[in-house]
Coordinates of C-alpha atoms in Angstrom, one line a residue:
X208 CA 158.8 -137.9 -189.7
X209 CA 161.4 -140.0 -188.4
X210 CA 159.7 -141.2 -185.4
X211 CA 157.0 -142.7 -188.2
X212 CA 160.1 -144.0 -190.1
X213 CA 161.1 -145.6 -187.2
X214 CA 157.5 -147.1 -186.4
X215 CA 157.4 -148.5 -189.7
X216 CA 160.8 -150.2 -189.6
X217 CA 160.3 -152.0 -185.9
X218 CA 156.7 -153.2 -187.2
X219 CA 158.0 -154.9 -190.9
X220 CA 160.9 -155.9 -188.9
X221 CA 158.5 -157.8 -186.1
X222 CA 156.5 -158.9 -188.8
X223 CA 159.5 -160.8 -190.7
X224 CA 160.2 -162.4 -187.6
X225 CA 156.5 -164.0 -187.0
X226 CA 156.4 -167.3 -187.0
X227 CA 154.1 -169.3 -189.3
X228 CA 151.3 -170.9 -187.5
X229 CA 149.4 -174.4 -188.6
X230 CA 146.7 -175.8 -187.2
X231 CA 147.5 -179.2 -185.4
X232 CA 144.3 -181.3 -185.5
X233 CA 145.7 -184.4 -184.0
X234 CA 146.5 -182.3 -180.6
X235 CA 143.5 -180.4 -180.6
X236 CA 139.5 -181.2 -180.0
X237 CA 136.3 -178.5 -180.3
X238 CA 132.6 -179.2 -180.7
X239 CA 130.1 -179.7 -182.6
X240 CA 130.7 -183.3 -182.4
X241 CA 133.2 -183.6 -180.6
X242 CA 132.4 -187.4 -179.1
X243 CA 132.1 -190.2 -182.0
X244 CA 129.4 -192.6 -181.9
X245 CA 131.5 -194.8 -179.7
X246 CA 132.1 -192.5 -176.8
X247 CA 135.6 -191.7 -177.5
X248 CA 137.3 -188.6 -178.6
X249 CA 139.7 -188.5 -181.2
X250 CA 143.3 -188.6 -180.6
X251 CA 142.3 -188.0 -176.9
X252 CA 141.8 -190.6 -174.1
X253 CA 139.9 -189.6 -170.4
X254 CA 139.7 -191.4 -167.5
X255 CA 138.4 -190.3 -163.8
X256 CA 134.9 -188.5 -163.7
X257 CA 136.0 -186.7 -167.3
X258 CA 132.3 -187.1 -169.6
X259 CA 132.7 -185.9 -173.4
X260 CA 129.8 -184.8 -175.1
X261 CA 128.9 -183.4 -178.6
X262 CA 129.7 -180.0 -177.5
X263 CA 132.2 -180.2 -174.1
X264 CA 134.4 -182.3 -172.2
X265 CA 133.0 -182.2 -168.7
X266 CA 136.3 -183.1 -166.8
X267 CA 134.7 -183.0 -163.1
X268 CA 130.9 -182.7 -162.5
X269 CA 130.2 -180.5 -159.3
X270 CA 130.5 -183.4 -157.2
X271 CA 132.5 -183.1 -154.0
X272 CA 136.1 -185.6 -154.2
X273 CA 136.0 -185.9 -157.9
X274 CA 139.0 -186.0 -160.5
X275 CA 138.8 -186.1 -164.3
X276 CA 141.4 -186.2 -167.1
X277 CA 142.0 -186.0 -170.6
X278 CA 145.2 -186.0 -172.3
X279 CA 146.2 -186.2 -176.1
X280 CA 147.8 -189.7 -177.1
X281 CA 150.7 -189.0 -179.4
X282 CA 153.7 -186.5 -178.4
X283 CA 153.7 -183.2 -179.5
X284 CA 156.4 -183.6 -182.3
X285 CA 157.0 -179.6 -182.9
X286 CA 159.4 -177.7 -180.7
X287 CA 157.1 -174.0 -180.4
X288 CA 153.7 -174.1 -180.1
X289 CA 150.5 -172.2 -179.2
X290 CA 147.7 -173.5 -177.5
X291 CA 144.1 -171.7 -176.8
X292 CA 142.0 -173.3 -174.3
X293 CA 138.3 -172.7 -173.9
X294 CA 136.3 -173.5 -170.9
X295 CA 133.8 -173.1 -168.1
X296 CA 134.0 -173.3 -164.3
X297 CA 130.4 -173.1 -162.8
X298 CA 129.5 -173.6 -159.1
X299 CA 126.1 -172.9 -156.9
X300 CA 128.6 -171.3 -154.5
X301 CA 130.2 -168.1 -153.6
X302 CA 133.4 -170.2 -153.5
X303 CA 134.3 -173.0 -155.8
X304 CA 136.9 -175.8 -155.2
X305 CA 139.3 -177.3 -156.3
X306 CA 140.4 -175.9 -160.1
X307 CA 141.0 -176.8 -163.3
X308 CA 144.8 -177.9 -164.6
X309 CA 146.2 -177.2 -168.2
X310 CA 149.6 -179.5 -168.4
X311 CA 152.5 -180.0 -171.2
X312 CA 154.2 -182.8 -169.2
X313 CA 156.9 -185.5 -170.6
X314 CA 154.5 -188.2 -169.7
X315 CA 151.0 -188.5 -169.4
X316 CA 149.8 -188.4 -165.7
X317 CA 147.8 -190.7 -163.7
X318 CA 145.3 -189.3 -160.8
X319 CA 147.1 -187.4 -157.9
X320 CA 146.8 -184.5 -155.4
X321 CA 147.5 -181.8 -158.1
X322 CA 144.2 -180.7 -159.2
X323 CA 143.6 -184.3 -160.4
X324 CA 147.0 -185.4 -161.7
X325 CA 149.8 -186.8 -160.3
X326 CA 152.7 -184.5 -158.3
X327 CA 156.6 -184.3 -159.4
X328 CA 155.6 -184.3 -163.1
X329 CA 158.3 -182.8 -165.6
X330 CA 157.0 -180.6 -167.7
X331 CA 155.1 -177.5 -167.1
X332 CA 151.3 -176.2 -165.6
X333 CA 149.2 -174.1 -165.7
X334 CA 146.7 -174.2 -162.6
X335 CA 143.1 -172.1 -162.2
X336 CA 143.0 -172.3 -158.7
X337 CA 139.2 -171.6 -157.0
X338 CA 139.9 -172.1 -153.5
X339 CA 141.8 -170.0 -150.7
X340 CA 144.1 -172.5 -149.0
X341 CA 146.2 -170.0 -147.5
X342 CA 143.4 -167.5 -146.4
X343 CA 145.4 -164.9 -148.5
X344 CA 142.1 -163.7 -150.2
X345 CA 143.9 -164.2 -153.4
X346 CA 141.7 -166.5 -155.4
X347 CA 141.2 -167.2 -158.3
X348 CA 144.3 -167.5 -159.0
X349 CA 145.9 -168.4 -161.9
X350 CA 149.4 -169.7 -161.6
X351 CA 152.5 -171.3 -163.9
X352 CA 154.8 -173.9 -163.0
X353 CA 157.5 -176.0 -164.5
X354 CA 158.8 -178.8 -162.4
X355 CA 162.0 -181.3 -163.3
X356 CA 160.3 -184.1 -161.5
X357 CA 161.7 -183.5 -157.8
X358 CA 159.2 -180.0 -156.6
X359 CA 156.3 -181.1 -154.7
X360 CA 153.0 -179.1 -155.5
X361 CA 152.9 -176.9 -151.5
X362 CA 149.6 -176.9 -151.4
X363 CA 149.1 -175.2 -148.1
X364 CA 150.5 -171.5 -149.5
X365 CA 148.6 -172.8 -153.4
X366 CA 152.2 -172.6 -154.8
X367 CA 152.6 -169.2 -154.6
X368 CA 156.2 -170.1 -153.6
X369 CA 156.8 -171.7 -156.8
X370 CA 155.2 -170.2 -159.6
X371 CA 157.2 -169.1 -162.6
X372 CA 154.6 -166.4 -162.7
X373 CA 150.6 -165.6 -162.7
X374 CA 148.0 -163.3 -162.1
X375 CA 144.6 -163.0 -159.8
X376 CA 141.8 -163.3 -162.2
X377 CA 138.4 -164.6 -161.5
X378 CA 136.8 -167.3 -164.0
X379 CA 134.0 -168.8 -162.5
X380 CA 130.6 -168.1 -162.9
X381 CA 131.2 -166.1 -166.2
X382 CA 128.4 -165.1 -169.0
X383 CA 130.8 -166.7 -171.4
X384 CA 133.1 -168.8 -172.0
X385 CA 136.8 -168.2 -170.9
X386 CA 139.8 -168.5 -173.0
X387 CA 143.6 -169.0 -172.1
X388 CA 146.2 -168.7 -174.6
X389 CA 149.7 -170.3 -174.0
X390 CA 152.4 -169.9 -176.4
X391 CA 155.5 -171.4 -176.3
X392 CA 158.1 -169.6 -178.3
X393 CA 161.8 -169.8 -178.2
X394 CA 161.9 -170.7 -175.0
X395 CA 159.7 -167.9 -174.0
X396 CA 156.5 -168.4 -172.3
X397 CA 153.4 -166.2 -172.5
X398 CA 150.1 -166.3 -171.1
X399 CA 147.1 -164.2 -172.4
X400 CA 144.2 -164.1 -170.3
X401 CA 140.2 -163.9 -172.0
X402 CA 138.0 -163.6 -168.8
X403 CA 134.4 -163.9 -170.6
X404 CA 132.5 -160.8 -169.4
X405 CA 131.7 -160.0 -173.2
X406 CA 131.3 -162.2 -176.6
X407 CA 134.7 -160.4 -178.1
X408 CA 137.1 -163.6 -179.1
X409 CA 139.9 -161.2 -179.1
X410 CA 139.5 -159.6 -175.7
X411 CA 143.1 -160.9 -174.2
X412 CA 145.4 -159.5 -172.0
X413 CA 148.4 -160.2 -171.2
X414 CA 148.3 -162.5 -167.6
X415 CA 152.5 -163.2 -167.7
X416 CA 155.5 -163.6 -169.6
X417 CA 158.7 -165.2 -168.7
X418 CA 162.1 -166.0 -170.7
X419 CA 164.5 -168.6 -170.5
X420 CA 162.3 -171.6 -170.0
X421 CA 163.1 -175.2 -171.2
X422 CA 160.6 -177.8 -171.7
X423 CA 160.8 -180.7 -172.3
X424 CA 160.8 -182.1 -176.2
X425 CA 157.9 -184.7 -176.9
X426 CA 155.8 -183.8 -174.5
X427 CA 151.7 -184.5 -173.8
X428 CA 148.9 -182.3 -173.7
X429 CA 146.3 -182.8 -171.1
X430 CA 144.0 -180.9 -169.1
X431 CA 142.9 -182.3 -165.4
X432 CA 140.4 -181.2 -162.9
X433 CA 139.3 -181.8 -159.1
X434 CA 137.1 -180.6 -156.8
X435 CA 137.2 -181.0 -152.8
X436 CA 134.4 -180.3 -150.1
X437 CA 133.4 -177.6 -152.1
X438 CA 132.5 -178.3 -155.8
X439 CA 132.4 -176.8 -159.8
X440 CA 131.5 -178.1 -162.9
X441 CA 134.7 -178.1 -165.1
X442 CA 133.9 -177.8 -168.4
X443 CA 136.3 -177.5 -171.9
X444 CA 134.5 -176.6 -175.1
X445 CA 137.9 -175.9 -177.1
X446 CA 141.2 -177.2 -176.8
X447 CA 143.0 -175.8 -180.1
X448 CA 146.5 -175.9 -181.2
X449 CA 148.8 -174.3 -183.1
X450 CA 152.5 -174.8 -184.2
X451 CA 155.1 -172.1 -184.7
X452 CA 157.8 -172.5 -187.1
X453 CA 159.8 -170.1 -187.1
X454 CA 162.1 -171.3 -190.3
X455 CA 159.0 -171.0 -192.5
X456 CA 158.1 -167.7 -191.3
X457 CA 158.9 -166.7 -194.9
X458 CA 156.5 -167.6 -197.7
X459 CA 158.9 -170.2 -199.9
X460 CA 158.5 -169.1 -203.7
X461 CA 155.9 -171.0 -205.6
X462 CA 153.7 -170.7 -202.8
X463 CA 150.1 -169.7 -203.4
X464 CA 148.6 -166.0 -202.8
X465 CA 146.8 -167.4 -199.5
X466 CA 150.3 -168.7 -197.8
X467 CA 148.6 -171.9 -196.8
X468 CA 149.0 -173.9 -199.8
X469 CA 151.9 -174.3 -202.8
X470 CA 150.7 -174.8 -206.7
X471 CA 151.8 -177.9 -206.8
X472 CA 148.6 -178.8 -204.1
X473 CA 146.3 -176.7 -205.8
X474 CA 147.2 -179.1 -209.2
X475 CA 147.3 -182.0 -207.0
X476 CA 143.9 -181.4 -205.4
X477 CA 142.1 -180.2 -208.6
X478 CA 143.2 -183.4 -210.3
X479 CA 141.7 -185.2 -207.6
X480 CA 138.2 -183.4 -207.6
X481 CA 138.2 -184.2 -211.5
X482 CA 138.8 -187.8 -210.9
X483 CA 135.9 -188.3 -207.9
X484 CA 133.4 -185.9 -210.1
X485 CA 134.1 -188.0 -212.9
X486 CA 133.7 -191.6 -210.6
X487 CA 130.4 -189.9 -209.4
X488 CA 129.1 -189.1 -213.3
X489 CA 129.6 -193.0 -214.1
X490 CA 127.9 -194.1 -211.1
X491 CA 125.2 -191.9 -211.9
X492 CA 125.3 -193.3 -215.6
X493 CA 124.9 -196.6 -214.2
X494 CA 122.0 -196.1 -212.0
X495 CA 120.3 -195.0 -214.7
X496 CA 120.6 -197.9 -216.7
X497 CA 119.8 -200.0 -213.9
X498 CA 116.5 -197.7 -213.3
X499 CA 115.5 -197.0 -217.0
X500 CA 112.0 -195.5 -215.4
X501 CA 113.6 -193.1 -214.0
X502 CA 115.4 -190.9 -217.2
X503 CA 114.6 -187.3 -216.7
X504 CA 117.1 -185.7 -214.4
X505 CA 115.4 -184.2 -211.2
X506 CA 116.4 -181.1 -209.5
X507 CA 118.7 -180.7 -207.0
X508 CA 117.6 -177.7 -206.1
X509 CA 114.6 -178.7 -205.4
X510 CA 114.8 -180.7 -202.3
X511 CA 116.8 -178.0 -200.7
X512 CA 116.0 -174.7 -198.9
X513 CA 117.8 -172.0 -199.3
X514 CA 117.8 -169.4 -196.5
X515 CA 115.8 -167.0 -197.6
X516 CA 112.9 -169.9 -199.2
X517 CA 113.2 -171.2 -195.6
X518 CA 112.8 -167.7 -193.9
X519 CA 109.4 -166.9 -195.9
X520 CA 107.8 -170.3 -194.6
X521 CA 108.6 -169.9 -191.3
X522 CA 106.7 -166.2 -191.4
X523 CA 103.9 -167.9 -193.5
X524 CA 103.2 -170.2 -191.2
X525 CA 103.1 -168.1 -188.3
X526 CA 100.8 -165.6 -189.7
X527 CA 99.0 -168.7 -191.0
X528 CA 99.0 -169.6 -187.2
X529 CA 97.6 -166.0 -186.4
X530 CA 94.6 -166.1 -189.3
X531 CA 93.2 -169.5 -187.6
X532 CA 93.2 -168.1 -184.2
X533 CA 91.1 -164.4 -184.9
X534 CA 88.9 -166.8 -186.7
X535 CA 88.7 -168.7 -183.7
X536 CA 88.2 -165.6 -181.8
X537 CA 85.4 -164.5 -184.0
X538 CA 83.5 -167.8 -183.8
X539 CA 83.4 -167.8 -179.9
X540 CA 82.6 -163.9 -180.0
X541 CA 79.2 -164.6 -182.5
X542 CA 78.8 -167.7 -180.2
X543 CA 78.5 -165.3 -177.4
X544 CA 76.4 -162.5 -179.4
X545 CA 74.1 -165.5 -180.0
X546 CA 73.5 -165.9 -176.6
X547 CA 72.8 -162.9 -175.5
X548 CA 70.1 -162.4 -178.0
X549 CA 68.5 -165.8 -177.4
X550 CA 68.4 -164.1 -173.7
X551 CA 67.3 -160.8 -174.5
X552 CA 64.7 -162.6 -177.0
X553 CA 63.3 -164.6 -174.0
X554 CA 63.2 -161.9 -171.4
X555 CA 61.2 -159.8 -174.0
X556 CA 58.9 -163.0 -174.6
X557 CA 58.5 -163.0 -170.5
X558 CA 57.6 -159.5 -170.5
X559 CA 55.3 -159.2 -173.2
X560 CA 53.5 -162.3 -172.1
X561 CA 53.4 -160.8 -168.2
X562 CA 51.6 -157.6 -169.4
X563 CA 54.4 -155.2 -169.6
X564 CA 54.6 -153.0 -172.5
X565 CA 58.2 -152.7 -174.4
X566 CA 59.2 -149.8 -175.4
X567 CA 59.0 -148.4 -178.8
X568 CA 61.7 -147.2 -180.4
X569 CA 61.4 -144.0 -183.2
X570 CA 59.7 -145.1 -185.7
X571 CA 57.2 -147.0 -183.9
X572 CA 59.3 -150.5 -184.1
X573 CA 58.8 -152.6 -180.7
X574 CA 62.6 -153.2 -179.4
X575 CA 61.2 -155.7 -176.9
X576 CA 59.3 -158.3 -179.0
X577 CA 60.4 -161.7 -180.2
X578 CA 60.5 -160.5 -183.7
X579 CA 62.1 -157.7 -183.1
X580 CA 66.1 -157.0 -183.3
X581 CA 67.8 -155.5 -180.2
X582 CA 70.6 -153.1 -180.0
X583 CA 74.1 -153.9 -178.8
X584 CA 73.4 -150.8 -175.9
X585 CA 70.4 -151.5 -175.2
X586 CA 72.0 -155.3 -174.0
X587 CA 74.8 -153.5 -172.0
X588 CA 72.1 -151.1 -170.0
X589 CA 70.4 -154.3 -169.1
X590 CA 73.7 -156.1 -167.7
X591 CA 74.3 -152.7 -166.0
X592 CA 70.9 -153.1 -164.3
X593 CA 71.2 -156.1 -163.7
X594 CA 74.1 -156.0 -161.8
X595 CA 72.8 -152.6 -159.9
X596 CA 69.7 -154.6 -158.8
X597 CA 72.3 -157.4 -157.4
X598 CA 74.6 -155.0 -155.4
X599 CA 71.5 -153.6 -153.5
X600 CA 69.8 -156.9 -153.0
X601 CA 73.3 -157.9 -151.3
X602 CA 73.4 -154.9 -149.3
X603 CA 69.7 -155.7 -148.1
X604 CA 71.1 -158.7 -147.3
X605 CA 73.9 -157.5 -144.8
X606 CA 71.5 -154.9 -143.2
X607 CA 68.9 -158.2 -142.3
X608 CA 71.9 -160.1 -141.1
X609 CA 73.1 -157.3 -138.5
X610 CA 69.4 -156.9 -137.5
X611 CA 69.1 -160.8 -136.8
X612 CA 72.1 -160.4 -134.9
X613 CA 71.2 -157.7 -133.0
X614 CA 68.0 -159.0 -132.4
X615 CA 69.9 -162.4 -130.8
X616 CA 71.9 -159.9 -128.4
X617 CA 69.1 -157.8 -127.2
X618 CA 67.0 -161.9 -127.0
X619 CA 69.8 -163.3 -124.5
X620 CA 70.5 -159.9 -122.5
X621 CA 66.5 -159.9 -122.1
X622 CA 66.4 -163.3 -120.1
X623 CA 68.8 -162.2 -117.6
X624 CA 67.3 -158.4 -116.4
X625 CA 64.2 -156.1 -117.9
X626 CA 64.3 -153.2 -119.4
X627 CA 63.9 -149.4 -118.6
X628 CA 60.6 -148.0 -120.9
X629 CA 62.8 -144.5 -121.2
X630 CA 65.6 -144.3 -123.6
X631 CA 67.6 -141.0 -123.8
X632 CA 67.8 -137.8 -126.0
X633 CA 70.5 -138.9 -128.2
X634 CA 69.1 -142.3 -129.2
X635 CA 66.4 -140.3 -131.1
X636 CA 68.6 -138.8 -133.5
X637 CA 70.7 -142.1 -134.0
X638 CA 67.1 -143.6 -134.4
X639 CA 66.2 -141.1 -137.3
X640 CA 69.3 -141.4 -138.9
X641 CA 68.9 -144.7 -139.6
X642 CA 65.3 -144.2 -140.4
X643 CA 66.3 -141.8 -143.3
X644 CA 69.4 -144.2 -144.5
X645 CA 66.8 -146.6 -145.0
X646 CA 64.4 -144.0 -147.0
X647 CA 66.9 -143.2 -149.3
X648 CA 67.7 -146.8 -149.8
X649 CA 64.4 -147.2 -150.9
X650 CA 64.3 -144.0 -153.0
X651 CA 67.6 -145.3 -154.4
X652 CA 65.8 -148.6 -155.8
X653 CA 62.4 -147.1 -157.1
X654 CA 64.4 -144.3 -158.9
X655 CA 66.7 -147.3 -160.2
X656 CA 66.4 -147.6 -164.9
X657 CA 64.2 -151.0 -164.8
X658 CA 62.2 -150.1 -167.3
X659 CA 64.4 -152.1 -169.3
X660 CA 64.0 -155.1 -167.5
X661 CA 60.7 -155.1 -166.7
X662 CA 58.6 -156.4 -163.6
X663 CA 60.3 -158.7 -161.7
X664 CA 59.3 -161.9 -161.6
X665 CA 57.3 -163.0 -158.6
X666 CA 57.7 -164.6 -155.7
X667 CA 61.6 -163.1 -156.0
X668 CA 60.6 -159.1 -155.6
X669 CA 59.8 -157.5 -152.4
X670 CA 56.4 -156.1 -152.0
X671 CA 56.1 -152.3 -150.9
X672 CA 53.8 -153.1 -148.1
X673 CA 56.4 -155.9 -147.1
X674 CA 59.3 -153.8 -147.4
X675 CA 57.6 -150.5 -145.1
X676 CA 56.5 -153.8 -142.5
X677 CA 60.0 -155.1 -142.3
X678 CA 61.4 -151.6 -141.9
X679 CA 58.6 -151.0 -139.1
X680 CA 59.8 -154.1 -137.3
X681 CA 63.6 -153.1 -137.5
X682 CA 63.0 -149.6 -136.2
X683 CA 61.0 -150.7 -133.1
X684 CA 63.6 -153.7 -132.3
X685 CA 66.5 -150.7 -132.7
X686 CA 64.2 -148.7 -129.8
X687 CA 64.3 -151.8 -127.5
X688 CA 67.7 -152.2 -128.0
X689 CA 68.8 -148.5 -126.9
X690 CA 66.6 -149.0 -124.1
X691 CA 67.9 -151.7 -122.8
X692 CA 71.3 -150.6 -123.0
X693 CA 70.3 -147.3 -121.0
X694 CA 69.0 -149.5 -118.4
X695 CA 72.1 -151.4 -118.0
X696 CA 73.9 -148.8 -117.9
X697 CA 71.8 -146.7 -115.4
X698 CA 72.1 -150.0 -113.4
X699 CA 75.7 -150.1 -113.6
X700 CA 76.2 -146.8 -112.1
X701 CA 74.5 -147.7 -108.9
X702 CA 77.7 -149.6 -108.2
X703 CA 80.0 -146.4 -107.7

């Protein structure tokens, strides 16, 4: 019980000592529209390679020996502060150079050695160091520094000599953005770190903290960048500020419920509204009379969407989309039925002119005919044949191209010795092999459904008596083959 007591007390009594934050838009810059129509940002000025956009400030593109800039143009008139920067360091490379540079200095700086800005500045830094300079395998790096003007950045150990503090954390080549947070609070410096693995805004931890340091009063905000051999692309999407006042940490009375404004605002600002809505009533007045054709009042609401209006045409139109294209679909399907009956309908007209018969279906209807309708199966058994018909006539076709060859080999080996009119034992049985392959080819074809076909058309079928004459022909040339081969063979022996 006391030990909640206690808990209770230390938080009201950190809580009454909280400083009151306000937003400071002169000092500060964030997208969407960030750049104005004239290429400059407000309250900000950039120089170097720095390129503003709607969104981002690209301080360095990842182009080797580049520096970039951007600092704010008035001085920072508040004593604490708190600063959250948001940005990006992407690179093709394992390794990126040089870093990015967050700076509250007494002056604005020109272009130097230190990550784009000049060296012996007064104020302090902030550095996101990408590259190794002293082969400690210790970057990133992110390091603090003050300087009174007369400490040269040592860039040969990356300042790890001189930091006020810092902490090894990596920021390039994150899924989102990264945030630092710097706040400057009776003379007390804190860094919190955001390293953008996940979306959570509020991810920070705590990079260092150190007591005891003066900066200057009146100081600049600015944010440099450089790369070296190696380059990144440096990119800020938010640079947001904040001052603490610690003497208004308590709500004055006659302040409003939301601590932001007083009463005396909230009067002043309604009165204001009344007077433009009443400005904007008059001019409305006046058009009217100017345009009497155009009395009756129209509608505000209709020329605007709400969300939900805006939703229900975006699915209407795309199942819209989705009706047109199945009736697409179905036109080029019944455009393809249609063919296939025009086919079927003139193979049947073939047929039945050649003599064939088509076959009757129960009921005595013809299905083959010209008049008559044909089934949806009865077109996929002839495509089936069809293509059965094709496959063997291909395979015909490789067994007469290996005879023609072999009949070329056994040709030139003839010219140059004769041959032996005995062939041996186990060339019968290779002989008869082949002779019953080729029976059951031919078994194979006669057994094959083309009695929904039909006869084929002549010249393109092969004749039985051709067919037997070929196979005849073929079997004979395979016995002068063999027998040549046993004679060379025979011959060869003769040699041993």
């Amino acid at each position: 019980m006391l030990l909640a007591l206690l808990l209770v007390f230390l938080l009201s009594a950190v809580n009454a000592q909280a400083p009151k934050r306000r937003f400071e838009y002169k000092y500060s810059f964030k997208g969407p529209h960030l750049m104005q129509t004239d290429g400059l940002v407000p309250f900000w000025s950039y120089s170097g390679s720095a390129l503003p956009s709607d969104e981002k400030v690209r301080v360095t593109p990842s182009l080797r020996s580049r520096n970039g800039a951007i600092w704010g143009k008035h001085q920072v008139d508040f004593d604490s502060w708190e600063i959250e920067v948001t940005f990006k360091v992407t690179g093709r490379g394992r390794v990126g150079a040089d870093g990015l540079a967050i700076w509250y200095a007494e002056q604005p700086g020109v272009e130097g050695p230190v990550f784009g800005s000049q060296d012996k500045w007064v104020g302090l830094g902030i550095f996101f160091d990408s590259f190794d300079n002293d082969n400690q395998k210790n970057n990133p790096y992110i390091l603090v520094m003050t300087n009174d003007g007369t400490k040269a950045y040592e860039h040969t150990n990356d300042g790890l000599m001189q930091q006020l503090g810092g902490c090894m954390r990596d920021f390039r080549n994150k899924p989102y953005a990264v945030r630092a947070r710097i706040e400057y609070y009776k003379n007390t410096l804190t860094l919190f770190f955001n390293n953008g693995v996940s979306n959570d805004d509020y991810a920070f931890e705590l990079c260092m903290r150190a007591e005891n340091v003066v900066l200057p009063k009146n100081g600049y905000f600015g944010v440099t960048a450089a790369t070296g051999g190696l380059a990144d692309d440096h990119d800020v999407l938010k640079f947001l500020t904040h001052s603490l006042d610690a003497d208004k940490a308590k709500v004055p009375e006659g302040e409003s419920s939301s601590g932001h404004i007083t009463e005396e605002e909230v009067n002043k600002f309604n009165k204001e509204f009344d007077e433009y809505y009443q400005k904007l009533q008059q001019q409305k007045e006046a058009y009217r009379e100017k345009h009497p054709d155009m009395k009756e009042d129209y509608d505000e609401d209709e020329f605007y969407q709400d969300e939900y209006s805006r939703d229900l045409k975006v699915i209407f139109e795309g199942q819209t989309n989705i009706y047109k294209g199945i009736r697409e679909l179905e036109k080029k399907l019944d455009e393809i039925v249609g063919r296939q009956e025009r086919t079927i309908s003139a193979i049947s007209s073939i047929q039945s002119g050649g003599g064939s018969v088509p076959a009757v279906q129960q009921g005595g209807a013809p299905s083959g005919g010209t008049g008559g309708s044909i089934a949806r199966h009865e077109v996929e058994t002839l495509i089936n044949t069809q293509n059965d018909i094709t496959r063997k006539v291909r395979d015909l076709q490789g067994v007469i191209g290996d005879v023609q060859q072999k009949t070329a080999v056994i040709y030139t080996r003839g010219e140059k010795g004769p041959a032996v009119a005995k062939s041996p034992d186990f060339l019968d049985h290779e002989i008869r092999d082949k002779l019953n392959q080729l029976s059951q080819d031919v078994s194979a074809i006669r057994s094959s459904p083309q009695a929904v076909v039909g006869d084929c058309p002549q010249p393109s079928c092969l004749s039985s008596l051709a067919f037997i004459a070929f196979a005849t022909v073929q079997t004979i040339i395979f016995i002068c083959y063999f027998m040549y081969r046993s004679s060379r063979e025979a011959a060869a022996k003769k040699f041993y």
